[in-house]
């Protein structure tokens, strides 16, 4: 286990690097972002660090060189006197938001840090470890030795892996810094939306990250156990055949999976869209082009970080860009041309990644199809009730003026599409306000996504029963941010005059008390799957639950070359199998088989690898031959292997390099 001192040092260096990237980028954002440039420099700095390090990895250069880019930016800004002490002092609130959010999630990870086989943690840890061992493009697939991750959108893991390398931390500690960082970047981005669009209560948009859905409240009130209530609140629509995750659950559940690592970038993009909607005509010259470049960076990052996001946000950008142009310059078609920079630059930003992914094999996506089992209304409201309540109250004047609108959801319900009717009903209420305000537009976008989900789905490898699972999961997660930001902005405008006379010091004090209460609630009532905490080392739980494996993993971490391949039992998805590659990041012949089948869509003979691994353990005449076939350096024999296989090894051809309590590690002599 990593020493406490080493863990603390990693956290400190991690925060210093994030702050360094933020403070050096901040002055350059002012022409486009103005008062929110300091805050949005946090996520923008990380996006720049990510793209810079990725191209260094593509060129085969050390990723640490990316710090030179930020150093040059900082020195140049300093020489141009872009830093003013009075200006920086007024920006401390942004640092408080970032650090408070980071500290909150860090404490939660401290109580529940384990890299455990529940959920996707083994996969995410394996990706992170592989990248940190060898940060080259394309990174090695730790669960398919000899092949790369060109079959997956790994950029979020790359982003965190590079930060871990720069902070000189171990991969098992860095694993538990991923979500605190994403949560903090998301919080500061949401706060930027509040500062931009609200005169008071500018913190309200941050609540999009921590509000629960109605299903969680229902299950808690009806007496479900904590874990059961949390889990049931994400399997609402379709009686468990879809996934309905929302940010609060995802952050507490603790899987640093692609959709969650990318969520801060969604909020960055939404914030940039809000800037374009409210300030476009006021931006001068370079400011407009800088805003378009930032939009391009954010949009271009999406396919590489969580590819489904771009399908939503590319369409959203085109709609809002046309709206902004129509409102400002509709009589001059040439004024539309600058907006076309975004799709072009976004495609160019990670063009090599897109090429690698598109040529990496056959996609599992088979196109759009019509939904045959629309969402039941009660289940639909179990996820989205809060937003509909806000929209109905907001659009009540529309209802009074056009009472026939209430017939819409009833009519659709009669024909079996009640949830579709509700979404259209919400759109009519918002559009009936005849407003171009961002909260209205974002609400309409969120509801339009729900309309899409009730009509279409993207067919993938999930089969007939779970055919809507990924579509509802990934697009629904996007819808949550639009609906949440819209609702919270509406609330912010309603509350604008409340507490106007309250001293700001009292507000800050109340905020601190609320933060502490939230921390206690999350720490005590959050999601703990029963594994020991009290550390940031994600591999520490093994010392209690699987001590011999823990010692063997420690040996490999100390002695194995980063490019070493380890033979371990072929793992079934969501089991303790593939734990060596998961915790170390070292490649294995075949990891979680269900995952590889889904990613590779028949590319690479997975069944052959499974058979070869069995032969390595059970057929001594083929052990060495097959290890050499995959260039495997180590053969791990532990409790999992002994349970799965009838072990028979050619000990005369193997050297035992580690042995402890039922775990043996061998090398070819």
XYZ file of C-alpha atoms in Angstrom:
669
model
C 0.000 0.000 0.000
C 1.234 3.498 -0.808
C 2.411 5.295 2.320
C 0.174 8.075 3.639
C 2.976 10.585 3.076
C 3.223 9.532 -0.570
C -0.534 9.861 -0.985
C -0.516 13.373 0.481
C 2.397 14.388 -1.740
C 0.579 13.081 -4.805
C -2.533 15.116 -3.956
C -0.470 18.280 -3.420
C 1.475 17.894 -6.670
C -1.739 17.028 -8.501
C -3.404 20.255 -7.368
C -0.292 22.306 -8.136
C -0.266 21.029 -11.722
C -3.964 21.789 -12.189
C -3.471 25.272 -10.745
C -0.407 25.824 -12.925
C -2.345 24.969 -16.085
C -5.230 27.174 -14.976
C -3.295 30.287 -14.024
C -1.140 30.255 -17.156
C -4.157 29.935 -19.469
C -6.438 32.398 -17.685
C -5.175 35.697 -19.212
C -5.677 34.422 -22.741
C -9.366 33.683 -22.196
C -10.369 37.223 -21.226
C -11.235 38.496 -24.739
C -13.902 35.805 -25.108
C -14.978 34.951 -21.571
C -14.517 38.157 -19.601
C -15.606 37.786 -15.979
C -15.754 33.981 -16.097
C -12.338 33.509 -17.727
C -10.564 32.782 -14.418
C -12.995 30.038 -13.452
C -13.344 28.445 -16.862
C -9.549 28.406 -17.143
C -9.626 25.371 -14.825
C -11.335 23.018 -17.304
C -9.899 24.728 -20.377
C -6.397 24.323 -18.947
C -7.025 20.598 -18.476
C -8.423 20.255 -22.003
C -5.299 21.958 -23.364
C -3.040 19.782 -21.215
C -4.857 16.740 -22.558
C -4.597 17.603 -26.236
C -1.001 18.781 -25.871
C 0.128 15.626 -24.087
C -1.830 13.421 -26.493
C 0.013 14.822 -29.497
C 3.302 14.432 -27.646
C 2.384 10.794 -27.075
C 1.481 10.457 -30.747
C 4.910 11.836 -31.671
C 6.640 9.474 -29.249
C 7.850 12.344 -27.056
C 7.699 12.521 -23.240
C 4.309 13.815 -22.122
C 6.054 15.847 -19.408
C 7.041 18.310 -22.137
C 3.481 19.624 -22.096
C 4.408 21.654 -19.020
C 6.765 23.691 -21.213
C 3.776 24.882 -23.220
C 2.104 26.223 -20.097
C 5.368 27.691 -18.826
C 5.786 29.628 -22.076
C 2.195 30.867 -21.875
C 2.695 31.966 -18.282
C 5.987 33.756 -18.911
C 4.590 35.560 -21.937
C 1.487 36.677 -20.007
C 3.653 37.833 -17.111
C 5.907 39.846 -19.415
C 2.822 41.435 -20.943
C 1.657 42.329 -17.402
C -1.504 40.275 -17.713
C -1.477 39.403 -14.001
C -2.694 42.037 -11.540
C -2.759 41.273 -7.822
C -6.042 43.109 -7.238
C -7.641 41.213 -10.107
C -6.392 37.851 -8.835
C -7.568 38.521 -5.271
C -11.096 39.102 -6.522
C -11.029 35.681 -8.157
C -10.461 33.671 -4.979
C -14.104 32.538 -4.985
C -13.390 30.399 -8.046
C -10.551 28.662 -6.224
C -12.847 28.081 -3.249
C -15.469 26.449 -5.474
C -12.891 24.202 -7.122
C -11.103 23.176 -3.932
C -14.323 22.657 -1.963
C -15.749 20.364 -4.625
C -12.444 18.520 -4.897
C -12.208 18.074 -1.124
C -15.790 16.792 -0.887
C -15.281 14.014 -3.418
C -11.789 13.272 -2.126
C -13.243 12.578 1.299
C -15.817 10.238 -0.237
C -13.101 8.382 -2.121
C -11.113 8.148 1.135
C -13.975 6.215 2.700
C -14.573 4.011 -0.364
C -11.368 3.861 -2.416
C -11.218 0.267 -3.613
C -10.443 -0.795 -7.167
C -13.029 -3.546 -6.890
C -14.809 -5.734 -9.466
C -18.174 -4.037 -8.847
C -19.188 -1.846 -11.758
C -16.491 -0.758 -14.190
C -13.660 -0.021 -11.770
C -11.450 -2.898 -12.900
C -11.719 -1.712 -16.483
C -11.131 1.949 -15.666
C -8.170 1.126 -13.427
C -6.666 -1.119 -16.112
C -6.902 1.672 -18.703
C -5.422 4.211 -16.309
C -2.579 1.910 -15.297
C -1.753 0.998 -18.884
C -1.523 4.655 -19.903
C 0.607 5.592 -16.899
C 3.018 2.728 -17.609
C 3.500 3.743 -21.233
C 1.931 7.066 -22.273
C 2.224 6.608 -26.018
C -0.486 6.846 -28.640
C -2.268 4.528 -29.109
C -2.063 3.076 -25.564
C -1.893 -0.675 -25.104
C -5.107 -2.546 -24.391
C -4.333 -4.112 -20.993
C -6.963 -6.800 -21.584
C -5.884 -7.838 -25.081
C -2.102 -8.160 -25.071
C -0.385 -6.990 -28.223
C -3.280 -4.792 -29.335
C -4.149 -1.162 -28.666
C -7.083 0.827 -27.290
C -8.009 2.098 -30.746
C -11.345 0.354 -30.177
C -12.360 2.647 -27.297
C -12.681 6.332 -26.413
C -9.925 6.400 -23.791
C -9.114 10.129 -23.710
C -10.588 10.715 -20.237
C -8.300 8.020 -18.853
C -5.400 9.534 -20.804
C -6.146 12.939 -19.267
C -5.991 11.542 -15.742
C -3.053 9.272 -16.491
C -0.959 12.198 -17.691
C -1.868 14.218 -14.604
C -0.788 11.211 -12.542
C 2.537 10.992 -14.360
C 3.168 14.706 -13.844
C 2.259 14.354 -10.151
C 4.555 11.299 -9.884
C 1.806 9.284 -8.193
C 1.088 5.573 -8.246
C -1.771 4.457 -10.465
C -3.743 3.071 -7.512
C -3.696 6.470 -5.787
C -4.322 8.425 -8.984
C -7.411 6.244 -9.491
C -9.003 7.974 -6.499
C -8.099 11.475 -7.684
C -9.965 11.091 -10.961
C -13.509 11.698 -9.750
C -12.649 14.501 -7.288
C -10.984 16.308 -10.178
C -13.875 15.793 -12.584
C -16.374 16.851 -9.914
C -14.380 20.012 -9.189
C -14.022 20.873 -12.887
C -17.750 20.286 -13.379
C -18.626 22.390 -10.325
C -16.538 25.348 -11.437
C -18.016 25.105 -14.959
C -21.560 25.054 -13.572
C -20.711 27.995 -11.327
C -19.469 29.871 -14.395
C -22.899 29.380 -15.965
C -24.457 30.888 -12.839
C -22.089 33.866 -12.832
C -22.822 34.446 -16.494
C -26.611 34.202 -16.341
C -27.736 34.937 -12.766
C -27.506 38.181 -10.820
C -27.882 36.418 -7.477
C -27.607 32.851 -6.179
C -25.015 32.121 -8.835
C -24.112 28.853 -7.124
C -27.452 27.252 -8.007
C -26.319 25.567 -11.264
C -23.801 23.530 -9.241
C -26.790 21.634 -7.849
C -27.136 19.865 -11.210
C -24.367 17.608 -9.901
C -26.013 16.661 -6.616
C -29.793 16.677 -7.022
C -31.330 13.172 -6.885
C -34.090 11.878 -9.081
C -37.564 11.194 -7.709
C -37.014 7.443 -7.800
C -34.239 7.646 -5.194
C -36.479 9.598 -2.827
C -39.320 7.132 -3.380
C -37.154 4.079 -2.718
C -35.639 5.691 0.369
C -39.081 6.544 1.773
C -40.441 3.057 1.094
C -37.730 1.427 3.167
C -35.261 0.027 0.670
C -31.743 -0.450 2.003
C -29.189 2.211 1.101
C -27.420 0.274 -1.660
C -30.687 -1.097 -3.060
C -32.253 2.368 -3.137
C -29.298 3.919 -4.916
C -29.111 1.131 -7.481
C -32.869 0.992 -8.095
C -32.889 4.743 -8.764
C -30.741 4.122 -11.857
C -32.770 1.205 -13.223
C -36.152 2.916 -13.446
C -37.358 3.034 -17.039
C -38.210 -0.288 -18.618
C -38.064 -2.324 -15.407
C -34.288 -2.419 -15.348
C -33.705 -2.754 -19.087
C -32.281 0.776 -19.328
C -29.742 2.722 -17.304
C -30.880 6.049 -15.857
C -27.760 7.284 -14.098
C -27.582 10.853 -12.878
C -24.472 12.736 -11.672
C -25.043 12.313 -7.930
C -25.274 8.538 -8.224
C -22.364 8.277 -10.644
C -19.998 10.267 -8.443
C -20.961 8.345 -5.322
C -20.915 4.953 -7.036
C -17.297 5.657 -7.872
C -16.634 4.269 -11.358
C -14.371 6.748 -13.206
C -15.996 5.643 -16.431
C -15.921 7.515 -19.743
C -19.371 9.107 -19.443
C -18.501 10.540 -16.035
C -14.958 11.643 -16.868
C -16.418 13.590 -19.788
C -19.268 15.263 -17.909
C -17.269 18.376 -16.984
C -16.682 18.982 -20.682
C -20.434 18.907 -21.273
C -20.834 21.742 -18.789
C -17.923 23.620 -20.366
C -19.626 23.378 -23.743
C -22.984 24.460 -22.328
C -21.286 27.444 -20.695
C -19.572 28.404 -23.952
C -22.909 28.137 -25.753
C -24.399 30.476 -23.152
C -21.577 32.951 -23.796
C -22.296 32.800 -27.518
C -26.020 33.301 -26.926
C -25.657 36.276 -24.589
C -22.423 38.034 -25.578
C -21.811 37.325 -29.250
C -22.696 40.800 -30.461
C -20.547 42.400 -27.752
C -17.408 40.399 -28.535
C -14.864 42.265 -30.588
C -12.698 40.774 -33.324
C -10.404 38.190 -31.763
C -12.879 37.545 -28.961
C -15.392 35.930 -31.317
C -12.789 33.716 -32.951
C -11.354 32.736 -29.575
C -14.822 31.671 -28.444
C -15.211 29.567 -31.588
C -11.803 27.972 -30.991
C -12.787 27.086 -27.425
C -16.043 25.584 -28.674
C -14.033 23.594 -31.209
C -11.668 22.292 -28.535
C -14.540 21.217 -26.314
C -16.583 19.641 -29.114
C -13.520 18.021 -30.677
C -12.634 16.396 -27.363
C -16.005 14.654 -27.075
C -15.551 11.783 -29.562
C -12.271 10.817 -27.917
C -13.568 11.118 -24.353
C -17.131 9.748 -24.601
C -18.031 9.395 -28.240
C -21.836 9.399 -27.979
C -21.803 12.919 -26.492
C -20.774 14.463 -29.789
C -23.932 13.215 -31.516
C -25.959 15.428 -29.194
C -23.676 18.420 -28.852
C -22.755 18.761 -32.525
C -26.446 19.031 -33.372
C -27.031 21.425 -30.475
C -24.181 23.656 -31.642
C -25.562 23.876 -35.176
C -29.005 24.834 -33.889
C -27.738 27.490 -31.484
C -25.209 28.863 -33.986
C -28.030 29.356 -36.488
C -30.141 31.014 -33.791
C -27.343 33.417 -32.852
C -26.663 34.254 -36.490
C -30.380 34.745 -37.214
C -30.773 37.047 -34.252
C -27.638 39.111 -34.960
C -26.892 39.034 -38.698
C -29.615 37.168 -40.564
C -29.504 39.665 -43.430
C -25.843 38.861 -44.169
C -25.201 35.248 -45.134
C -21.420 35.703 -45.021
C -21.715 36.340 -41.269
C -22.664 32.687 -40.954
C -19.236 31.568 -42.201
C -17.295 32.026 -38.915
C -19.674 29.618 -37.194
C -18.576 26.915 -39.639
C -15.112 27.019 -38.089
C -16.332 24.958 -35.143
C -17.277 21.758 -36.996
C -14.111 21.997 -39.095
C -11.704 22.689 -36.218
C -13.385 20.166 -33.941
C -12.844 17.430 -36.527
C -9.228 18.476 -37.006
C -8.435 18.731 -33.285
C -8.288 14.962 -32.760
C -8.265 13.846 -36.405
C -5.630 11.108 -35.821
C -7.742 9.690 -32.990
C -10.854 9.639 -35.167
C -8.913 7.930 -37.938
C -7.559 5.293 -35.544
C -10.999 4.609 -34.111
C -12.746 4.466 -37.484
C -10.122 2.108 -38.923
C -9.693 0.085 -35.738
C -12.462 -2.326 -36.650
C -16.140 -2.740 -37.308
C -18.373 -0.613 -35.098
C -20.989 -2.301 -32.939
C -23.419 0.534 -33.789
C -25.844 -0.542 -36.507
C -27.869 2.649 -36.945
C -31.061 4.284 -35.691
C -34.205 2.237 -35.159
C -37.707 2.938 -33.865
C -38.501 2.302 -30.203
C -41.093 -0.441 -29.725
C -41.487 -0.184 -25.940
C -41.930 3.488 -24.986
C -41.278 4.547 -21.406
C -44.196 4.218 -18.950
C -45.162 7.635 -17.596
C -44.612 6.776 -13.919
C -41.132 5.421 -14.608
C -40.349 8.401 -16.847
C -41.327 10.824 -14.085
C -39.308 8.775 -11.620
C -36.272 10.136 -13.442
C -37.381 13.587 -14.630
C -40.160 14.706 -12.246
C -38.199 17.596 -10.691
C -37.622 19.251 -14.052
C -41.230 18.877 -15.189
C -42.526 20.480 -12.007
C -40.307 23.516 -12.638
C -41.322 23.744 -16.293
C -45.047 23.469 -15.550
C -44.854 26.250 -12.959
C -42.717 28.354 -15.310
C -45.147 27.827 -18.185
C -48.339 28.216 -16.172
C -49.139 31.483 -17.932
C -49.035 29.586 -21.223
C -51.488 27.040 -19.813
C -53.871 29.796 -18.797
C -53.685 31.345 -22.246
C -53.873 28.072 -24.172
C -55.649 25.516 -21.929
C -55.927 23.062 -24.838
C -52.218 22.339 -24.373
C -53.108 20.070 -21.433
C -54.702 17.672 -23.911
C -51.332 16.894 -25.508
C -49.965 14.427 -22.925
C -53.413 12.847 -22.520
C -53.742 12.287 -26.257
C -50.299 10.705 -26.501
C -50.995 8.605 -23.406
C -54.124 7.155 -25.008
C -51.990 5.885 -27.882
C -49.354 4.437 -25.536
C -46.801 7.243 -25.773
C -47.513 9.188 -22.610
C -43.867 10.019 -21.882
C -43.398 11.349 -25.395
C -46.496 13.475 -24.858
C -45.098 14.850 -21.602
C -41.835 15.849 -23.278
C -43.679 17.599 -26.114
C -45.970 19.228 -23.538
C -42.910 20.639 -21.765
C -41.489 21.978 -25.025
C -44.769 23.745 -25.828
C -44.849 25.335 -22.362
C -41.312 26.671 -22.717
C -41.684 27.863 -26.294
C -44.971 29.479 -25.319
C -42.995 31.967 -23.242
C -41.602 33.304 -26.546
C -38.178 33.859 -25.052
C -34.637 33.404 -26.389
C -33.214 33.246 -22.890
C -30.651 30.447 -22.350
C -32.709 28.735 -19.658
C -35.590 28.360 -22.111
C -33.414 27.164 -24.977
C -31.540 24.682 -22.775
C -34.826 23.341 -21.441
C -36.181 22.859 -24.953
C -32.974 21.069 -25.949
C -33.153 18.744 -22.955
C -36.790 17.913 -23.639
C -36.034 17.408 -27.332
C -33.461 14.788 -26.351
C -36.181 13.028 -24.354
C -38.483 13.183 -27.384
C -35.737 11.559 -29.437
C -35.270 8.827 -26.815
C -38.965 7.965 -26.926
C -38.913 7.540 -30.707
C -35.448 6.284 -31.674
C -32.604 4.199 -30.322
C -29.113 3.369 -31.540
C -28.849 -0.359 -32.121
C -25.710 -1.922 -30.650
C -24.615 -5.254 -29.179
C -27.014 -5.207 -26.198
C -29.577 -7.560 -27.758
C -33.371 -7.422 -27.787
C -34.193 -7.123 -24.077
C -31.731 -4.313 -23.385
C -31.938 -2.681 -26.802
C -32.520 0.817 -25.357
C -29.983 0.554 -22.540
C -27.049 2.525 -23.935
C -29.157 5.051 -25.828
C -31.234 5.972 -22.786
C -28.132 5.881 -20.572
C -25.784 8.046 -22.592
C -28.214 10.465 -24.206
C -30.249 10.649 -21.006
C -27.114 11.725 -19.146
C -26.739 14.601 -21.626
C -30.407 15.498 -21.230
C -29.959 15.677 -17.440
C -27.446 18.510 -17.769
C -29.602 20.569 -20.114
C -32.757 20.001 -18.067
C -30.936 20.584 -14.790
C -29.192 23.781 -15.857
C -32.436 25.110 -17.331
C -34.457 24.341 -14.186
C -31.853 25.768 -11.827
C -31.523 28.959 -13.866
C -35.298 29.357 -13.718
C -35.152 28.875 -9.946
C -32.319 31.391 -9.743
C -34.424 34.010 -11.483
C -37.374 33.278 -9.196
C -35.182 33.622 -6.117
C -33.390 36.735 -7.356
C -34.968 39.068 -4.827
C -34.961 36.665 -1.897
C -32.370 37.290 0.816
C -31.291 40.452 -1.000
C -30.593 42.230 2.283
C -28.651 39.378 3.875
C -24.996 40.106 4.659
C -22.657 38.224 2.294
C -20.587 37.006 5.237
C -23.662 35.249 6.581
C -24.263 33.665 3.187
C -20.681 32.378 3.101
C -21.025 31.066 6.648
C -24.262 29.295 5.754
C -22.567 27.890 2.677
C -19.707 26.490 4.768
C -22.148 24.876 7.203
C -24.121 23.436 4.301
C -20.922 22.081 2.772
C -19.972 20.338 6.012
C -23.458 18.848 6.351
C -23.315 17.651 2.760
C -19.917 16.096 3.379
C -21.191 14.207 6.408
C -24.326 13.024 4.580
C -22.342 11.791 1.594
C -19.694 10.157 3.742
C -22.154 8.390 6.040
C -25.114 7.828 3.743
C -23.263 7.428 0.478
C -22.519 4.257 -1.434
C -20.110 1.960 0.378
C -19.888 -1.579 -0.951
C -18.353 -2.998 2.208
C -14.665 -2.794 1.375
C -12.229 -1.113 3.784
C -11.415 2.573 3.397
C -9.249 5.081 5.207
C -6.811 5.468 2.322
C -6.535 6.798 -1.219
C -4.758 3.663 -2.416
C -7.288 1.773 -4.517
C -5.357 -1.470 -4.209
C -5.106 -1.456 -0.413
C -8.306 -3.490 0.085
C -6.533 -6.502 -1.409
C -4.216 -6.660 1.608
C -7.279 -7.602 3.686
C -9.462 -9.528 1.235
C -6.777 -11.200 -0.894
C -3.433 -10.733 0.890
C -1.461 -13.182 -1.249
C -2.643 -11.535 -4.476
C -1.767 -8.185 -2.928
C 1.804 -9.302 -2.306
C 2.113 -10.746 -5.794
C 0.798 -7.545 -7.344
C 3.266 -5.554 -5.255
C 6.100 -7.707 -6.596
C 5.042 -7.032 -10.192
C 4.680 -3.310 -9.544
C 8.224 -3.196 -8.191
C 9.970 -5.406 -10.724
C 8.036 -5.777 -13.977
C 8.973 -3.743 -17.014
C 6.092 -1.460 -18.147
C 5.795 -3.432 -21.380
C 5.648 -6.814 -19.631
C 2.734 -9.124 -20.368
C 1.307 -11.205 -17.528
C -0.645 -14.420 -17.946
C -3.606 -14.610 -15.569
C -6.971 -16.345 -15.698
C -9.333 -15.183 -18.433
C -11.805 -13.000 -16.578
C -15.569 -12.995 -16.862
C -16.909 -9.433 -16.798
C -17.789 -8.033 -13.364
C -15.913 -10.734 -11.465
C -12.619 -10.809 -9.589
C -10.945 -12.168 -12.709
C -8.359 -9.976 -14.497
C -7.456 -8.379 -11.163
C -3.704 -8.388 -11.873
C -3.985 -6.346 -15.071
C -6.639 -4.138 -13.470
C -4.507 -3.115 -10.505
C -1.096 -2.997 -12.221
C -2.028 -1.830 -15.724
C 0.185 -4.570 -17.176
C -1.268 -6.268 -20.237
C -2.734 -9.749 -20.047
C -3.662 -12.138 -22.848
C -7.401 -11.752 -22.330
C -9.139 -9.734 -19.633
C -12.858 -9.325 -19.030
C -14.133 -11.300 -21.988
C -17.582 -9.727 -22.228
C -16.038 -6.282 -22.539
C -13.597 -7.297 -25.256
C -16.369 -8.983 -27.245
C -18.363 -5.745 -27.125
C -15.433 -3.510 -28.036
C -13.919 -5.589 -30.789
C -17.102 -6.768 -32.505
C -15.482 -9.994 -33.633
C -12.045 -8.502 -34.367
C -9.342 -10.703 -32.906
C -10.063 -14.276 -31.913
C -11.207 -13.921 -28.320
C -12.227 -17.561 -28.031
C -8.750 -18.582 -29.212
C -7.165 -16.489 -26.491
C -9.423 -17.981 -23.839
C -8.456 -21.473 -25.009
C -4.763 -20.556 -25.104
C -4.834 -19.274 -21.527
C -6.424 -22.533 -20.395
C -3.772 -24.496 -22.260
C -0.990 -22.466 -20.626
C -2.208 -23.543 -17.206
C -3.327 -27.093 -18.008
C -1.125 -28.390 -20.848
C 2.547 -28.345 -19.779
C 3.654 -29.280 -23.290
C 2.261 -25.983 -24.614
C 2.862 -23.613 -21.691
C 6.147 -22.119 -22.872
C 5.139 -22.149 -26.538
C 1.969 -20.168 -25.860
C 3.666 -17.750 -23.485
C 6.182 -17.008 -26.230
C 3.341 -16.623 -28.747
C 2.009 -13.689 -26.741
C 5.465 -12.568 -25.538
C 4.334 -13.054 -21.947
C 7.008 -12.377 -19.341
C 5.170 -13.598 -16.223
C 2.781 -16.420 -15.351
C 0.599 -15.659 -12.319
C -0.889 -18.565 -10.366
C -3.230 -17.533 -7.558
C -6.575 -18.452 -6.087
C -8.544 -17.501 -9.209
C -6.338 -19.600 -11.472
C -6.490 -22.561 -9.110
C -10.286 -22.394 -9.075
C -10.654 -22.095 -12.858
C -7.999 -24.491 -14.083
C -6.419 -27.831 -13.247
C -2.911 -26.457 -12.874
C -0.174 -28.476 -14.563
C 2.987 -26.543 -15.377
C 6.392 -27.550 -16.799
C 8.292 -26.458 -13.702
C 11.605 -27.493 -15.272
C 11.104 -24.770 -17.909
C 9.862 -22.090 -15.509
C 11.591 -20.073 -12.819
C 9.596 -19.287 -9.694
C 10.366 -15.611 -9.033
C 7.763 -15.066 -6.319
C 5.930 -17.316 -3.878
C 3.690 -16.469 -0.920
C 0.664 -18.155 0.654
C -0.670 -19.904 -2.414
C 0.448 -17.377 -5.026
C 3.312 -18.195 -7.379
C 4.726 -16.084 -10.175
C 6.866 -17.720 -12.855
C 9.105 -16.647 -15.706
C 10.431 -18.712 -18.587
C 13.957 -19.891 -17.800
